[in-house]
Short mmCIF file of C-alpha atoms in Angstrom, two decimals:
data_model
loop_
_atom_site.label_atom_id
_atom_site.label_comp_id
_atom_site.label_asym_id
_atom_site.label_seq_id
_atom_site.Cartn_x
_atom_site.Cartn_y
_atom_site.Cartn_z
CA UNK D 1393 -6.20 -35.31 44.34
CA UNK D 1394 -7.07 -34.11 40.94
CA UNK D 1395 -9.42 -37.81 39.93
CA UNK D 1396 -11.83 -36.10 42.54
CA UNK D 1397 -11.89 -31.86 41.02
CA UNK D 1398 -15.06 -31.54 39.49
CA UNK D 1399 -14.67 -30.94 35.65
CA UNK D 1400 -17.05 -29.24 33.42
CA UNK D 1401 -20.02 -27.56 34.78
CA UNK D 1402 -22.43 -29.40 37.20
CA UNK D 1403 -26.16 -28.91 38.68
CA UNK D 1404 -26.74 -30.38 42.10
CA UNK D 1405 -30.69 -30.02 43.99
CA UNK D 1406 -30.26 -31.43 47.30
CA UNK D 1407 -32.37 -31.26 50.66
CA UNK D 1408 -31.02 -30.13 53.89
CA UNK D 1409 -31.25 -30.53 57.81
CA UNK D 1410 -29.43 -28.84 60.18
CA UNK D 1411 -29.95 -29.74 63.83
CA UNK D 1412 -27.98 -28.33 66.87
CA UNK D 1413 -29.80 -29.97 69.50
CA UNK D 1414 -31.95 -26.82 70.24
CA UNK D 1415 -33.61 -26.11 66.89
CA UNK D 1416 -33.90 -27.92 63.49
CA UNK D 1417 -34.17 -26.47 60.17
CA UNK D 1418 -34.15 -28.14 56.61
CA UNK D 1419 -34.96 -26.87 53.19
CA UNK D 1420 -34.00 -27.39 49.52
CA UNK D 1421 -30.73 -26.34 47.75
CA UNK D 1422 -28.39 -26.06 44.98
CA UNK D 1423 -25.14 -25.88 43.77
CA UNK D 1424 -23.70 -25.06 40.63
CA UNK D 1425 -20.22 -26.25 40.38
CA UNK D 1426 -17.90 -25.57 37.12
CA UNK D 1427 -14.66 -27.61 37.83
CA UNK D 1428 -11.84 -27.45 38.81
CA UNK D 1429 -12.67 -25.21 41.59
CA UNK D 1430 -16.08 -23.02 41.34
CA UNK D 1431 -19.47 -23.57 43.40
CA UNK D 1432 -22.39 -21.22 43.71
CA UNK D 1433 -24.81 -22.64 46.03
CA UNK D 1434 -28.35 -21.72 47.36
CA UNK D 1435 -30.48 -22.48 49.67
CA UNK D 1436 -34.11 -21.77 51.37
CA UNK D 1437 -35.76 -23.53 54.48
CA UNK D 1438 -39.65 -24.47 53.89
CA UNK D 1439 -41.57 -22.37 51.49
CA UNK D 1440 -38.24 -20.56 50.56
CA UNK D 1441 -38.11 -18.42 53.57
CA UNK D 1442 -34.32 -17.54 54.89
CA UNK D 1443 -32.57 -17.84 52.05
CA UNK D 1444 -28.42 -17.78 51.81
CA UNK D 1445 -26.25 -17.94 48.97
CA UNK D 1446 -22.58 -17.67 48.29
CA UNK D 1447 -19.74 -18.64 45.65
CA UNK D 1448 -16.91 -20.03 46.56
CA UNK D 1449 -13.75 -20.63 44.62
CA UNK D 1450 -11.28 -23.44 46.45
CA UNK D 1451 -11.15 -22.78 49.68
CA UNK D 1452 -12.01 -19.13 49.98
CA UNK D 1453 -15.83 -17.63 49.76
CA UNK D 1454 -15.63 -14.34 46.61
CA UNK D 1455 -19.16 -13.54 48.69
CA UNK D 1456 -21.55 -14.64 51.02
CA UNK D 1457 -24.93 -13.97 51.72
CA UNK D 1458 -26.28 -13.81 54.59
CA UNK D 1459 -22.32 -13.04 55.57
CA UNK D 1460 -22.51 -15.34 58.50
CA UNK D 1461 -24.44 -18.61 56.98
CA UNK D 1462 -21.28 -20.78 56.25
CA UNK D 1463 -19.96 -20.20 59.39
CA UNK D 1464 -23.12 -20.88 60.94
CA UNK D 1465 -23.86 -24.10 58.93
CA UNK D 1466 -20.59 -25.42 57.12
CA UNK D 1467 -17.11 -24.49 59.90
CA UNK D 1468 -14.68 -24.99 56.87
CA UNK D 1469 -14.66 -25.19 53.46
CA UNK D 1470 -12.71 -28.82 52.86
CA UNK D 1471 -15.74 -30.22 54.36
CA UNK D 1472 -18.42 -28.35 52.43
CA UNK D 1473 -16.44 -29.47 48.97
CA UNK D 1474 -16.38 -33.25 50.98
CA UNK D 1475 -20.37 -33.06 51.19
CA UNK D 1476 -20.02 -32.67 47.39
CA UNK D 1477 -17.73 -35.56 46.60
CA UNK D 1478 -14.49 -33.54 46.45
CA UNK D 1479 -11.10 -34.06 48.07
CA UNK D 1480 -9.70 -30.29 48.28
CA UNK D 1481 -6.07 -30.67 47.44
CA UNK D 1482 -3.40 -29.13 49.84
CA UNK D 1483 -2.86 -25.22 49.96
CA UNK D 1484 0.24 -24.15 48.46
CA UNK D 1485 3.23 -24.51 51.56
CA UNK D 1486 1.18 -27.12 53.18
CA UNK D 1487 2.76 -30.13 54.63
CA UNK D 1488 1.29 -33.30 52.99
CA UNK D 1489 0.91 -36.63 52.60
CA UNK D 1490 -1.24 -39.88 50.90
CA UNK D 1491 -2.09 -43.30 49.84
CA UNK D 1492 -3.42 -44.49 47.01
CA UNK D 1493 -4.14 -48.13 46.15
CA UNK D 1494 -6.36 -51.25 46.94
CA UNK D 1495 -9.67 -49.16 46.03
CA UNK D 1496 -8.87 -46.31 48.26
CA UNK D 1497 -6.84 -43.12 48.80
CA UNK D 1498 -5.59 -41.45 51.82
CA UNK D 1499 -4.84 -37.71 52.26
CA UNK D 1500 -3.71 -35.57 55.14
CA UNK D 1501 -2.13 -32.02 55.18
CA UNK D 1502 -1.26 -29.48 57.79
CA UNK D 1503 -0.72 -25.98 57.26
CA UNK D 1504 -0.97 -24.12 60.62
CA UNK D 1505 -2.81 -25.13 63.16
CA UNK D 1506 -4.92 -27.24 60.69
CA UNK D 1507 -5.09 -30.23 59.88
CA UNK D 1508 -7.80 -31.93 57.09
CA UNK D 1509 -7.52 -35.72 56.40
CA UNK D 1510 -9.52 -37.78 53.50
CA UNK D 1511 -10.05 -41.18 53.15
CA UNK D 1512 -11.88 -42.07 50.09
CA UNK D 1513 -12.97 -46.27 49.46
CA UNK D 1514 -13.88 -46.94 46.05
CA UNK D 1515 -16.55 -49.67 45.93
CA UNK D 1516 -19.74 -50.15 44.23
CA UNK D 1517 -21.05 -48.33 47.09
CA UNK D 1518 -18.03 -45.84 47.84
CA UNK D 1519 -17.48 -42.76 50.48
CA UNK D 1520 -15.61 -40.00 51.46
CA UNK D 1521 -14.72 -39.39 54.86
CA UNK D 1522 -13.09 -35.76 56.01
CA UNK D 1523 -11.82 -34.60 58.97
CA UNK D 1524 -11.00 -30.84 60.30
CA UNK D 1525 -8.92 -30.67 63.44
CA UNK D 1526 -7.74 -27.10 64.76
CA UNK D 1527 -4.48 -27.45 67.11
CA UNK D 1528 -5.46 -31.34 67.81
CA UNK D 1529 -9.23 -30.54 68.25
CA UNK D 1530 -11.48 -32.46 66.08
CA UNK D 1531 -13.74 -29.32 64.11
CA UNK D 1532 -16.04 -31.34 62.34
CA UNK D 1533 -15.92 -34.54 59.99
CA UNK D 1534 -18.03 -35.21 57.06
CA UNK D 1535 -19.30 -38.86 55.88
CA UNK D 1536 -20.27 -38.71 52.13
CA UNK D 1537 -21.82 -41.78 50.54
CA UNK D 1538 -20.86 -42.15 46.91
CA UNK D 1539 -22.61 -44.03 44.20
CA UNK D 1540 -21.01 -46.60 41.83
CA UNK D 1541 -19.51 -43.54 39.59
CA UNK D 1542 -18.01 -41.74 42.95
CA UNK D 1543 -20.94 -39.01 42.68
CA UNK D 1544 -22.60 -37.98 45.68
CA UNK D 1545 -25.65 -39.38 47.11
CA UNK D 1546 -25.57 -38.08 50.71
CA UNK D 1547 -23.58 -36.52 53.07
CA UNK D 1548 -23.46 -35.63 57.00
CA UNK D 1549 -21.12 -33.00 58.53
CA UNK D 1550 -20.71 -33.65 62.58
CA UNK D 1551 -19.57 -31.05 64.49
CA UNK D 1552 -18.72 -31.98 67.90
CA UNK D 1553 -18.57 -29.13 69.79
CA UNK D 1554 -22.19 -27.32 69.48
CA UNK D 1555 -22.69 -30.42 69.07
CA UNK D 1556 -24.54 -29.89 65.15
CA UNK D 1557 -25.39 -32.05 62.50
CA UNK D 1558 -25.83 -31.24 58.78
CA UNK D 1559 -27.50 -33.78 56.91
CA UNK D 1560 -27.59 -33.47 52.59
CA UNK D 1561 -29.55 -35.95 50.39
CA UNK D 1562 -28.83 -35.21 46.51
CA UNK D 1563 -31.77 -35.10 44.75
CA UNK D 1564 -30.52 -34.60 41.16
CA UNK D 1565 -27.60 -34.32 39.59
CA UNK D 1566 -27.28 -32.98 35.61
CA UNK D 1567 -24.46 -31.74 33.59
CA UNK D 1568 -24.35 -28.24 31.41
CA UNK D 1569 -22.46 -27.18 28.65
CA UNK D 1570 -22.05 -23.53 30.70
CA UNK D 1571 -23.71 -21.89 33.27
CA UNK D 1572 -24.58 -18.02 32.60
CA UNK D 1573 -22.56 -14.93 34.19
CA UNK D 1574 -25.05 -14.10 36.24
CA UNK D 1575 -25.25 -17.41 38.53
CA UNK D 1576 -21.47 -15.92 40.18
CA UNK D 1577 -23.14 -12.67 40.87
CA UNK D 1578 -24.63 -11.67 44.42
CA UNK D 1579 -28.26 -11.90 44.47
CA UNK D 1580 -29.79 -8.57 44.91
CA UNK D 1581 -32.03 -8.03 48.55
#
């Protein structure tokens, strides 16, 4: 599903709300994506207290801090690229399959006990829908609204069995020519 890799280098400010029906916490954030496969995202709740951070290259997380956030907040990473507009494309040995055609693509692929599944309608008002099921179980589906270029406006991640919600509203949305060396390092605490 390459028409959906980011290319070149991208700056993304969003808000945040997580809710697990006990607590609720929201904040701003960022990611810095450089395509095909790279994303460095922060974020902070209100007045930038409890910070996380982490880059992430395809499916797999280089670091993470604090080492539990994604876990806690995003349970795979198909659906945090899916919050972003992005339609991961199977892992290597993967059994897959997909539809393309009539304004909208199809995608499913199992590899283990997991199975992800896109469906992407094109429209002046498109989304992205993703799905994460672990042996049959339904792990959490995201619902991304697109705008009329297929760029992400905002995004909700469901997971059904806390039950938790993660809602993202993008707030702006720039391109670079580069992003410096230092924006893939670990922050230092």
């Amino acid at each position: 599903m390459t028409a959906t890799a980011p290319t070149g280098h991208q700056l993304t400010r969003f808000r945040w709300l997580f809710n697990d029906g006990q607590a609720s916490v929201g904040g701003l954030g960022s990611a810095r994506i450089a395509g095909p496969d790279s994303m460095r995202f922060d974020i902070a709740g209100p007045w930038g207290i409890g910070g996380a951070a982490a880059m992430v290259v395809g499916d797999e997380a280089r670091w993470v801090q604090p080492p539990e956030i994604i876990a806690r907040l995003i349970p795979s990473y198909p659906l945090m690229w899916a919050m972003f507009g992005v339609m991961r494309p199977p892992p290597p040995g993967a059994r897959s399959r997909g539809v393309k055609g009539g304004g909208s693509t199809t995608l499913e692929w199992v590899q283990g006990a997991d199975t992800v599944r896109y469906a992407r309608r094109s429209a002046s008002a498109g989304t992205l829908r993703a799905e994460w099921q672990r042996a049959g179980i339904t792990m959490g589906i995201v619902e991304t609204h697109l705008d009329a270029d297929g760029a992400p406006v905002s995004a909700r991640l469901t997971v059904p069995s806390v039950p938790a919600r993660l809602d993202q509203t993008i707030v702006a949305d720039s391109s670079l020519s580069a992003f410096p060396p230092s924006v893939w390092t670990p922050p230092s605490r």
